[in-house]
Coordinates of C-alpha atoms and ligand atoms in Angstrom, one line a residue:
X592 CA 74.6 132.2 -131.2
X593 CA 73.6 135.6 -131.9
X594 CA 70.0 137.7 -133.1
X595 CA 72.4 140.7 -134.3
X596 CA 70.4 142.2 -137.4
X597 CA 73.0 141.8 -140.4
X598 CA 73.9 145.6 -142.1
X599 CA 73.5 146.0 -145.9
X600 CA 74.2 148.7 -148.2
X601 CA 71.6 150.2 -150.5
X602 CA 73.2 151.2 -153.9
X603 CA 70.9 152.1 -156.8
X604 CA 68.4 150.3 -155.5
X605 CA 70.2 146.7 -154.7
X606 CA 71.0 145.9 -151.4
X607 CA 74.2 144.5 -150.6
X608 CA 76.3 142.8 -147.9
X609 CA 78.9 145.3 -148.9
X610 CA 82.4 144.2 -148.7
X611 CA 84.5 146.4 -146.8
X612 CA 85.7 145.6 -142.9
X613 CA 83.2 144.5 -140.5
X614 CA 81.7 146.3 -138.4
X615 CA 79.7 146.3 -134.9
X616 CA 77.1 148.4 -133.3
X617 CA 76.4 146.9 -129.6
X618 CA 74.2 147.6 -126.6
X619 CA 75.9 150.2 -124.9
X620 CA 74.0 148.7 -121.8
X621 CA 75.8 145.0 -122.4
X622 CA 78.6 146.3 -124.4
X623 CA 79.4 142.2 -125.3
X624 CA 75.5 141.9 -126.8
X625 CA 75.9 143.0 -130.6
X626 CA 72.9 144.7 -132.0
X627 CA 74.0 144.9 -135.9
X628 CA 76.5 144.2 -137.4
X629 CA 78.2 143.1 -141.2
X630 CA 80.8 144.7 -143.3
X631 CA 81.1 148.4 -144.2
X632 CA 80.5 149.8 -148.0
X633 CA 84.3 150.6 -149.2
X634 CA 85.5 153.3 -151.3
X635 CA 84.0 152.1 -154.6
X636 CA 80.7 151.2 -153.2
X637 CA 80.5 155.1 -152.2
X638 CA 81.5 155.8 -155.9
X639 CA 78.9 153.5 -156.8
X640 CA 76.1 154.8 -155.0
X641 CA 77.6 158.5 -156.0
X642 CA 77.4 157.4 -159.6
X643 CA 73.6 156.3 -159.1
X644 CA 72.3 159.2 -156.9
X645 CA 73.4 161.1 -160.1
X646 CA 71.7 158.9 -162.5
X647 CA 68.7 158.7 -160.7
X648 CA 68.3 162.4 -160.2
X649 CA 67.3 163.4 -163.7
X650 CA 64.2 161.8 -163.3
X651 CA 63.9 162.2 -159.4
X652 CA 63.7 166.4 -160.4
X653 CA 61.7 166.0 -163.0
X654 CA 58.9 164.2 -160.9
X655 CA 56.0 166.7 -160.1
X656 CA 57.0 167.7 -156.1
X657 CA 53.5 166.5 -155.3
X658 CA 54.5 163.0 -155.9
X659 CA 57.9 163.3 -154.4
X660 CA 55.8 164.2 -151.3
X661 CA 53.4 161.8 -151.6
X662 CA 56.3 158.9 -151.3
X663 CA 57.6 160.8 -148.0
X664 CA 54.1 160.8 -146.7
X665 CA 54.0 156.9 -147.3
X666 CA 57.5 156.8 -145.3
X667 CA 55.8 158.6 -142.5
X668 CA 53.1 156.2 -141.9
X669 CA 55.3 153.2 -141.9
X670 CA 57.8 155.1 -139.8
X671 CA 54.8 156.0 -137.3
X672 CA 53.3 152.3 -137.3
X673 CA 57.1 150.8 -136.4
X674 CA 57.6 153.3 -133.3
X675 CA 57.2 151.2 -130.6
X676 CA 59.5 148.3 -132.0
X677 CA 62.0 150.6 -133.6
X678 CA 62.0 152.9 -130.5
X679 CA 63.2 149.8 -128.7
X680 CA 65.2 149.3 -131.3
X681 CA 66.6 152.6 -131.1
X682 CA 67.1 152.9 -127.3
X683 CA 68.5 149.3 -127.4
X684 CA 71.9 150.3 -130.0
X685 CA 71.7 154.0 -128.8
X686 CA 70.9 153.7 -125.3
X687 CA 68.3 157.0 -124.2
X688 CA 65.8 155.6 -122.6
X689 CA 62.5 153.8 -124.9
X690 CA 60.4 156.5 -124.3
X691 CA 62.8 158.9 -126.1
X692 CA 63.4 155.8 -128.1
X693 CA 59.4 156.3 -129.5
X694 CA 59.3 159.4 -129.2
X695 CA 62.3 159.9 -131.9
X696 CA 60.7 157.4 -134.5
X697 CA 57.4 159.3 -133.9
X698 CA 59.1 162.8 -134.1
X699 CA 61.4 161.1 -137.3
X700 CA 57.7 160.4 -138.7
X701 CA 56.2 163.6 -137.9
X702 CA 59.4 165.3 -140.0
X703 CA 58.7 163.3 -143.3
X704 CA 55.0 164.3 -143.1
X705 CA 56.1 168.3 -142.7
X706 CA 58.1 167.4 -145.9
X707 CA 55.5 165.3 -147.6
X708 CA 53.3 167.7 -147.3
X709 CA 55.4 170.4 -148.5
X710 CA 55.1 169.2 -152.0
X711 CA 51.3 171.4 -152.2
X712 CA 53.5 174.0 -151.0
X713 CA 54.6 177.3 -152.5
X714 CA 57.3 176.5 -155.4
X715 CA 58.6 180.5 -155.8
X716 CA 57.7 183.5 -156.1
X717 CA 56.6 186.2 -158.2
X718 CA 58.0 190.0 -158.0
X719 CA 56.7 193.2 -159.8
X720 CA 58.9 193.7 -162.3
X721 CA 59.7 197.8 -163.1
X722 CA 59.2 197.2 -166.9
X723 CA 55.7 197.1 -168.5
X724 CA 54.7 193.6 -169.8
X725 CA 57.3 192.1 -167.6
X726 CA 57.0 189.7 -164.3
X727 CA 59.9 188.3 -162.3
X728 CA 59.2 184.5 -161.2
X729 CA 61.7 183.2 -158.9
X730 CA 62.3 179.6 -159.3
X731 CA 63.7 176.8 -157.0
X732 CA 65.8 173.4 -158.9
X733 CA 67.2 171.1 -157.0
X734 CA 71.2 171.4 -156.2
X735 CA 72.1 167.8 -157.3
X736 CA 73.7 165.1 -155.4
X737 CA 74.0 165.2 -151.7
X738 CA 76.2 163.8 -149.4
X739 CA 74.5 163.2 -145.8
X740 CA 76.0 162.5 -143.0
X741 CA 74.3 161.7 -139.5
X742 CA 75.5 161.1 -135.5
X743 CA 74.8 158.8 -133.4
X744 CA 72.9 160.6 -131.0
X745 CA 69.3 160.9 -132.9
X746 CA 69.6 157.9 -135.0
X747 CA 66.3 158.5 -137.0
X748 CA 65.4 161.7 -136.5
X749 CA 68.1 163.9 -137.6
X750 CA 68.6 161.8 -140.9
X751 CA 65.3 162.5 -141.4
X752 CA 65.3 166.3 -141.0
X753 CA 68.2 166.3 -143.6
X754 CA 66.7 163.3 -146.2
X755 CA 63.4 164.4 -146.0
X756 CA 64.3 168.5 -147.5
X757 CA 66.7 167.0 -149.8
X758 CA 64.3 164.4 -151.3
X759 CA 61.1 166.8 -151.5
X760 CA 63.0 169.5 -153.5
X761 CA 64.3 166.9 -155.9
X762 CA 67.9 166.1 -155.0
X763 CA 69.2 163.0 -154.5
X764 CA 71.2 161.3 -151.4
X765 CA 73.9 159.5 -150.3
X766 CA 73.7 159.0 -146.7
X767 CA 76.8 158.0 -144.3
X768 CA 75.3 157.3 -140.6
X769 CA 77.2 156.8 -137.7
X770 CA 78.2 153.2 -137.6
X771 CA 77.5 153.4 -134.0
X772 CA 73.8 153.1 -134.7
X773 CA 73.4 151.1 -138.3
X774 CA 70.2 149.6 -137.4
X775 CA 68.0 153.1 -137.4
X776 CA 69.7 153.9 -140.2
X777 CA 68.4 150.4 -142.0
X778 CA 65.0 151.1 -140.6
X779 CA 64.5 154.5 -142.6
X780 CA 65.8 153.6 -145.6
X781 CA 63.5 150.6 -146.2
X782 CA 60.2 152.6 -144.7
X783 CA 61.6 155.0 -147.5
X784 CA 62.1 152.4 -150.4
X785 CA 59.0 150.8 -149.3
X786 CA 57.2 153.7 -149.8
X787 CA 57.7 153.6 -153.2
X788 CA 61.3 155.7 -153.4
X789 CA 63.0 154.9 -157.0
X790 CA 66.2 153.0 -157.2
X791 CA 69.0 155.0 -156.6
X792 CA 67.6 158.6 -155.0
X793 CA 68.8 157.5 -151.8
X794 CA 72.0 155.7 -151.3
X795 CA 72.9 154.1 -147.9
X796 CA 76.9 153.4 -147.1
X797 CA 77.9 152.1 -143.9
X798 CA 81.3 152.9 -142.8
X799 CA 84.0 154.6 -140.6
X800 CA 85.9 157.7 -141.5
X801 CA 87.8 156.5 -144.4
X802 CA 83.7 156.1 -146.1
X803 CA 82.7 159.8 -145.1
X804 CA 86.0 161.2 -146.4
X805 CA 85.7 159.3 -149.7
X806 CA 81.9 160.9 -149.8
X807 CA 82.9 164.1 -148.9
X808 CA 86.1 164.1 -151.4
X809 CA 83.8 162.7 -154.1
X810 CA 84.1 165.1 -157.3
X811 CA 80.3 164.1 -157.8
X812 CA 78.7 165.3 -154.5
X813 CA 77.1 168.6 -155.4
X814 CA 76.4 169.7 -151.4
X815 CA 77.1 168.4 -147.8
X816 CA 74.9 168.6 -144.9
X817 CA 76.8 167.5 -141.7
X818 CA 75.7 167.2 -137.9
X819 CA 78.6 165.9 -135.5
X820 CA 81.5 167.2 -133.8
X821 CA 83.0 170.4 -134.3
X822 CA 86.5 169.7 -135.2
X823 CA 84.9 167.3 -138.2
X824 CA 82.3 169.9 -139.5
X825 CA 85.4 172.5 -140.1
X826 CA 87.0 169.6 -141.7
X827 CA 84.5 169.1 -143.9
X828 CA 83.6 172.8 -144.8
X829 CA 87.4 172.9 -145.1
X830 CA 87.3 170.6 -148.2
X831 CA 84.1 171.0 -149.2
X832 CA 85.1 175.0 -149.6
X833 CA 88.2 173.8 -152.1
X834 CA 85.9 172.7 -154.7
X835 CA 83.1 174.9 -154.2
X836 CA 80.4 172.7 -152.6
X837 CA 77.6 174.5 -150.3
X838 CA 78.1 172.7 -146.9
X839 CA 75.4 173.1 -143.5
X840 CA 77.1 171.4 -141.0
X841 CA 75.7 171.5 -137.5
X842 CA 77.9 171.0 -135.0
X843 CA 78.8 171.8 -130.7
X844 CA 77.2 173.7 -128.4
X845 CA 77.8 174.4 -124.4
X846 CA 74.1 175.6 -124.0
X847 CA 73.6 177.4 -121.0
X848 CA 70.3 177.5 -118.6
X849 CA 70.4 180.9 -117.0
X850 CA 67.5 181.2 -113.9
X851 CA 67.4 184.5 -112.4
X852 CA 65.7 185.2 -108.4
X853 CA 61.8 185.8 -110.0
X854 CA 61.8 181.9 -111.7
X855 CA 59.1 179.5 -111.0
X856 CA 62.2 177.7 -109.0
X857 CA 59.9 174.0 -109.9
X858 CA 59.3 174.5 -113.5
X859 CA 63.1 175.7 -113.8
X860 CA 64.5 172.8 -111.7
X861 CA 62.0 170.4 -113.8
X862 CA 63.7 171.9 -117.5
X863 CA 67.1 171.7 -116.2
X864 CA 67.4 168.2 -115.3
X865 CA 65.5 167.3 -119.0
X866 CA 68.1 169.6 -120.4
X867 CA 70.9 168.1 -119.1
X868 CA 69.9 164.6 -118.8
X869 CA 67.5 164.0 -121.0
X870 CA 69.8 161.2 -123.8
X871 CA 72.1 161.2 -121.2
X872 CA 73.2 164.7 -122.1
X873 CA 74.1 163.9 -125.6
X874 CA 72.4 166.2 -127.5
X875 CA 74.2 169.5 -129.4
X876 CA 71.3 171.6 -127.7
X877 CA 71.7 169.8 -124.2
X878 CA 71.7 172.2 -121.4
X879 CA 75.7 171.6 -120.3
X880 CA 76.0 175.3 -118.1
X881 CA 73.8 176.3 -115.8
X882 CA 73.6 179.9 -114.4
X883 CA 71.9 180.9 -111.2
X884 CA 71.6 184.6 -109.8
X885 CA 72.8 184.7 -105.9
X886 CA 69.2 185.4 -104.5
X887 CA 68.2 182.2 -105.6
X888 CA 71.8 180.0 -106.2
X889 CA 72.2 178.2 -102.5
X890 CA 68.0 176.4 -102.7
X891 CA 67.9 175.7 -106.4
X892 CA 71.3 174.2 -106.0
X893 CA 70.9 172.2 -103.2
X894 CA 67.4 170.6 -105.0
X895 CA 69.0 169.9 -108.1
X896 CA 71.9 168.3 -106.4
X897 CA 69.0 166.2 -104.9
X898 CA 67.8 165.6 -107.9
X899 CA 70.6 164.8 -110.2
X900 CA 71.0 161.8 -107.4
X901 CA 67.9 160.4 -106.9
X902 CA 67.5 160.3 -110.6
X903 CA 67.3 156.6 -112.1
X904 CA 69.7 155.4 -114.3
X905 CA 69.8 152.1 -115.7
X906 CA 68.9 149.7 -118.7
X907 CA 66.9 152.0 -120.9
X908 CA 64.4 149.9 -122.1
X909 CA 63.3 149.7 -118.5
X910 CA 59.7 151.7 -117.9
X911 CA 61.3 153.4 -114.6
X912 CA 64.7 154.5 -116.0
X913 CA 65.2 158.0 -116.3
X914 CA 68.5 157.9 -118.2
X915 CA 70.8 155.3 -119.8
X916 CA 74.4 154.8 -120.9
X917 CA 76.8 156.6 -123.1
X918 CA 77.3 155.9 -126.6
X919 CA 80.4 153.9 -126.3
X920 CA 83.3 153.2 -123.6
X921 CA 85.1 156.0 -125.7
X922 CA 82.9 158.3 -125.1
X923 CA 82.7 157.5 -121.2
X924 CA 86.0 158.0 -120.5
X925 CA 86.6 160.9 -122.5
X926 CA 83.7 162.3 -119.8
X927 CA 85.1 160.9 -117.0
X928 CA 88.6 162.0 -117.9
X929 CA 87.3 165.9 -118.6
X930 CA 85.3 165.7 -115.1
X931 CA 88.6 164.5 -113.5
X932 CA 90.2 167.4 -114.9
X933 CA 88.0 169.2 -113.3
X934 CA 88.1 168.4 -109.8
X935 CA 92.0 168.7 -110.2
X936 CA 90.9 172.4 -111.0
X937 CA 89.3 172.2 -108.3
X938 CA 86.2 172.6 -108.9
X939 CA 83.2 171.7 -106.1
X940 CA 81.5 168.2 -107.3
X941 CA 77.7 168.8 -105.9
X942 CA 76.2 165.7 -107.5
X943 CA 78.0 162.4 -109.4
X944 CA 81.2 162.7 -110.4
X945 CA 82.4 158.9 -109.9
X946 CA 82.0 156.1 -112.0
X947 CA 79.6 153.0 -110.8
X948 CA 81.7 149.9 -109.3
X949 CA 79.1 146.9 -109.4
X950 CA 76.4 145.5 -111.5
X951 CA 74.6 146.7 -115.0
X952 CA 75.8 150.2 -114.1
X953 CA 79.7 149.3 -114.0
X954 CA 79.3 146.8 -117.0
X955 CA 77.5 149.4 -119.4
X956 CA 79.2 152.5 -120.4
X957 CA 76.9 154.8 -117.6
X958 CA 78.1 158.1 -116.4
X959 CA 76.4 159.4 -113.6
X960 CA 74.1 162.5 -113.7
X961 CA 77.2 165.0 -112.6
X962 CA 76.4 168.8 -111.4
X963 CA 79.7 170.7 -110.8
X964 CA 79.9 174.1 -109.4
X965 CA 82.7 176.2 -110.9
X966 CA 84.2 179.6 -110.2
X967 CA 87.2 180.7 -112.2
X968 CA 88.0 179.7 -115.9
X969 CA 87.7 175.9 -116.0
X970 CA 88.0 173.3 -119.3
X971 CA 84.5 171.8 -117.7
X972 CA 82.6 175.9 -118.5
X973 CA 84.5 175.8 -122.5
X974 CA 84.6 172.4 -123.8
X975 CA 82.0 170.2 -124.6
X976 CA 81.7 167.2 -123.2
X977 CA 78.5 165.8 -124.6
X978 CA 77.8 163.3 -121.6
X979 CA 75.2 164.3 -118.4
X980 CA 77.4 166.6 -116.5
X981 CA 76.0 169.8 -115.8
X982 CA 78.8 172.9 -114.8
X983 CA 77.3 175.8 -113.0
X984 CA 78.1 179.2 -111.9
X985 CA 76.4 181.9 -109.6
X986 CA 75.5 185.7 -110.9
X987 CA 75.3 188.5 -109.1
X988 CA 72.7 189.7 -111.6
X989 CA 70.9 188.8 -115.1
X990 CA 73.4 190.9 -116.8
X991 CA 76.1 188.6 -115.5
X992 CA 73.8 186.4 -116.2
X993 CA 73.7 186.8 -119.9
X994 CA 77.3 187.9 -119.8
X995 CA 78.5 184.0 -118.7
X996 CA 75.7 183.0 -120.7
X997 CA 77.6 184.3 -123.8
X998 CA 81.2 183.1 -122.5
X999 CA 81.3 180.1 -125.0
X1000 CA 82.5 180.1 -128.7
X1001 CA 79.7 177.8 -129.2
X1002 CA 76.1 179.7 -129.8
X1003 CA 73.4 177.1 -130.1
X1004 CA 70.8 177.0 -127.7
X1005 CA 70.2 178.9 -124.4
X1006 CA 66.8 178.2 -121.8
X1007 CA 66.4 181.3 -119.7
X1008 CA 64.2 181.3 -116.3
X1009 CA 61.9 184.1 -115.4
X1010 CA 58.4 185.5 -114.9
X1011 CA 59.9 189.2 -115.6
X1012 CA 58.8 189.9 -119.6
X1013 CA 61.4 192.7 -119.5
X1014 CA 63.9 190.7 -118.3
X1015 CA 63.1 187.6 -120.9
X1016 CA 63.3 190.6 -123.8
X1017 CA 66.9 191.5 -122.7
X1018 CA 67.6 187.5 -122.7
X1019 CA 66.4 187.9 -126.6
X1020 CA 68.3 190.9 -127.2
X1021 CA 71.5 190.0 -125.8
X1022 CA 72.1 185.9 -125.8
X1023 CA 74.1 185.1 -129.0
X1024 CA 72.5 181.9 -129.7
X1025 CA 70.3 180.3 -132.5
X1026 CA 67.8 179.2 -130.5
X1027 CA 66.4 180.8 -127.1
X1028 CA 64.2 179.3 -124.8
X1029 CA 61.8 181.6 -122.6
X1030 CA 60.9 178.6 -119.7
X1031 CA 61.8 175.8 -121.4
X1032 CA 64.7 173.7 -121.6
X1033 CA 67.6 174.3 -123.8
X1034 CA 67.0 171.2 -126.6
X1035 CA 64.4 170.4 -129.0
X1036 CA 63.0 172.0 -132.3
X1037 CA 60.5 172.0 -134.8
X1038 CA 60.4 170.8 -138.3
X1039 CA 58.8 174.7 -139.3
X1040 CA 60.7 176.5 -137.8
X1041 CA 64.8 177.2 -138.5
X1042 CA 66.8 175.0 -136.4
X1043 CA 71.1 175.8 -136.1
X1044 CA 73.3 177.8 -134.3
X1045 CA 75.4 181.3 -134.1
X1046 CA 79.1 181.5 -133.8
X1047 CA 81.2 178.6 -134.0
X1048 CA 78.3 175.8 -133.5
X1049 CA 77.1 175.8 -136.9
X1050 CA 78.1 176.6 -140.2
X1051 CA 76.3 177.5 -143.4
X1052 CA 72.5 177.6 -144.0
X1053 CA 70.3 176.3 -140.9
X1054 CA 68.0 173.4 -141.0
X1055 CA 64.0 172.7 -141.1
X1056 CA 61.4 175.1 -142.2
X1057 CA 62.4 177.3 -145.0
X1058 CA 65.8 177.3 -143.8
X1059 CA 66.3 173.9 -145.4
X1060 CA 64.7 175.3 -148.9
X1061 CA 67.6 177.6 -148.6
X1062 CA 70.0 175.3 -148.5
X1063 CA 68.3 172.1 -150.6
X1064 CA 67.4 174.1 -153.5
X1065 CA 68.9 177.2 -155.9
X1066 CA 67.1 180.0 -157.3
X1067 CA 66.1 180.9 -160.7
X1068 CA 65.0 184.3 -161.6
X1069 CA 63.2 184.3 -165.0
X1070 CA 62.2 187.6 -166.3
X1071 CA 59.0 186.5 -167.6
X1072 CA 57.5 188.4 -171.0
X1073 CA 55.3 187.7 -173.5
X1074 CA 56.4 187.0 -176.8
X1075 CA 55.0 189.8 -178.8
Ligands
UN1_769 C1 66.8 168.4 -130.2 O1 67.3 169.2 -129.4 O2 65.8 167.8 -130.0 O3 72.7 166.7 -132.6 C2 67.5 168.2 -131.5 C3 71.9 167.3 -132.0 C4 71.1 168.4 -132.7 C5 69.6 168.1 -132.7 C6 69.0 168.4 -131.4 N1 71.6 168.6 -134.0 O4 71.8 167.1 -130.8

């Protein structure tokens, strides 16, 4: 006897069982309870739904961008009114805790409504043109067809901030989520179709890698946008740059919180642990380095160590947890496997480090909250492990500082502690990332506002805000004359 929901597919507008091998998403707090499952779309249900995003998009760009708007707004209200069952839903197969759980559907909701609302929005723009009777309009059309494809770690909310740009300025979708978390995924795409979305502008296929690579191989996807690991996103721009396709993949980061003598030590103790333990750590923009300067290292230390163990960790739909599992047993020991690399390194465990041995917390794939202090070159400092362990170094200095600050290939997100203004301008000037935080922690963003990374954590145009009109649309310019 089970209550798993049963997975469909949504292909031009029917759905479907699909037929391809089953597949599972389970509580990652009770690995043996099943929260979804059914069989994955194969490689000619992703034609099929490639074939009808196509179809349907004639008409989809042709619709005034108002009204495309107007059927995101109507997704945004039914997305709002489900939070609290779907952000139980959503901490339940993903495992942060519910209030992150809520919080997502609400922040997935507040995301369609930016894009709803973008459709009374500015369309162009208009330039002076150097020739008498002449003006130069620059116009925005839709790129086509495009293939999404979404992580596990923010089930609802990172589909949205791609769907929602892509829908608005007129393109159609095909959307791969992780199959770690199916049941999110349903949830959008029916708040979308019930909101009035015509058959076949958004495509849901459920499926492992063999689906993504048929989507991403497809002849008749027009552009990619990609969040996930880095080795994947190269993968795909790899491919995707063989045939010419515009790709915005989002991808690693080792985010480091630097807090120099002068920091409110509370308010910078308080962001770190969100940073780095917030989802259980499994966010690109999680705060996975820390930095402290000498004058300050040996008390902040010692409190966060105190921290990191009192903190609760448990069944996430519990009001009192603080943080949940890891995605999947996978995932758990590749964590536990890096942080025992680690200590063969030698470096100093200060908090964590061993797995649980009894109850929920051995049967569910939990990682304890992990702080590490490291002093040479270490795998722990590079490589991300995307689980709650937090690796730290002292600095004589904020130049050091900013100096291990920048000592990662990856160049997402950074969090930097201080009262000193001049000091948070250098932090501005000289941390290579693509989003800075003066006294806050290193995740989060903003559907106005760009979102993405520098060096090797992101690829192509960023996300939300105009940054997404960038990548979701092409330009026209039309030099504009009268006839006579
Ligand atoms: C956030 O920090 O709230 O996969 C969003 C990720 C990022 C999104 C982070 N693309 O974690």
């Amino acid at each position: 006897m089970t209550d798993a929901k049963e997975l469909r597919q949504l292909i031009a507008g029917q759905w479907s069982a699909g037929s391809g091998q089953r597949v599972a998403s389970v509580n990652p707090t009770r690995p043996s309870v099943v929260v979804a499952e059914g069989n994955s779309a194969t490689v000619n249900d992703v034609d099929c739904a490639v074939t009808a995003a196509s179809e349907a998009g004639k008409a989809w760009a042709r619709t005034p961008m108002h009204l495309r708007g107007a059927v995101l707004l109507e997704a945004a209200a039914i997305v709002d009114s489900n939070a609290l069952p779907w952000g139980l839903e959503l901490a339940t197969e993903e495992g942060k805790t519910k209030a992150e759980g809520v919080g997502e559907v609400r922040r997935a909701a507040q995301i369609l409504r930016y894009y709803g609302n973008e459709g009374d929005r500015q369309a162009g723009e208009i330039f002076a043109s150097p020739r008498a009777g002449e003006q130069i309009l620059v116009t925005r059309k839709p790129i086509g067809v495009v293939a999404v494809i979404t992580p596990f770690n923010f089930p609802i909310a990172i589909p949205a901030w791609k769907i929602a740009p892509a829908l608005v300025y007129g393109n159609t979708v095909v959307w791969k989520p992780a199959t770690t978390v199916p049941l999110l995924a349903l949830r959008l795409t029916e708040a979308l179709t019930a909101a009035g979305l015509p058959a076949g502008v958004l495509n849901l296929v459920i499926g492992d890698s063999p689906i993504g690579e048929a989507l991403i191989g497809h002849a008749g996807i027009d552009a990619i946008s990609f969040t996930g690991s880095t080795a994947v996103g190269r993968d795909i721009a790899a491919t995707a740059a063989a045939r010419g396709v515009p790709v915005q993949a989002e991808m690693g980061g080792k985010n480091a919180a630097v807090v120099l003598d002068d920091a409110d030590i509370g308010l910078a103790l308080d962001q770190v642990m969100l940073g780095a333990f917030r989802s259980a750590g499994q966010k690109c923009t999680a705060t996975s380095r820390l930095i402290v300067t000498e004058g300050i290292a040996e008390r902040f230390l010692d409190q966060l160590a105190t921290r990191a163990q009192a903190l609760v960790v448990g069944d996430p739909t519990d009001e009192a947890t603080q943080m949940g599992p890891v995605i999947t047993g996978a995932a758990q020991r590749n964590i536990y496997g890096g942080l025992g690399s680690a200590i063969n390194d030698g470096v100093e465990v200060l908090a964590g480090g061993q797995p649980y041995f009894k109850g929920l917390l051995a049967e569910g794939f939990f990682v304890a909250p992990t702080v590490v202090e490291v002093t040479g070159r270490a795998d722990i400092w590079t490589e991300e492990l995307f689980g709650p362990v937090l690796a730290v170094r002292r600095a004589a200095d904020a130049d050091e500082a900013f100096t291990l600050a920048n000592d990662s290939e990856f160049g997402l997100s950074a969090a930097v502690f201080t009262r000193d203004l001049a000091r948070a301008l250098d932090a501005v000037e000289h941390i290579d990332v693509g989003v800075l935080h003066i006294n806050s922690e290193s995740a989060g963003a903003d559907p106005h506002v760009p979102f993405g990374g520098a060096k090797k954590s992101g690829l192509g145009p960023k996300e939300q805000g105009g940054a997404a009109r960038e990548f979701f649309t092409y330009t026209t310019t039309v030099y504009l004359r009268g006839g006579s």
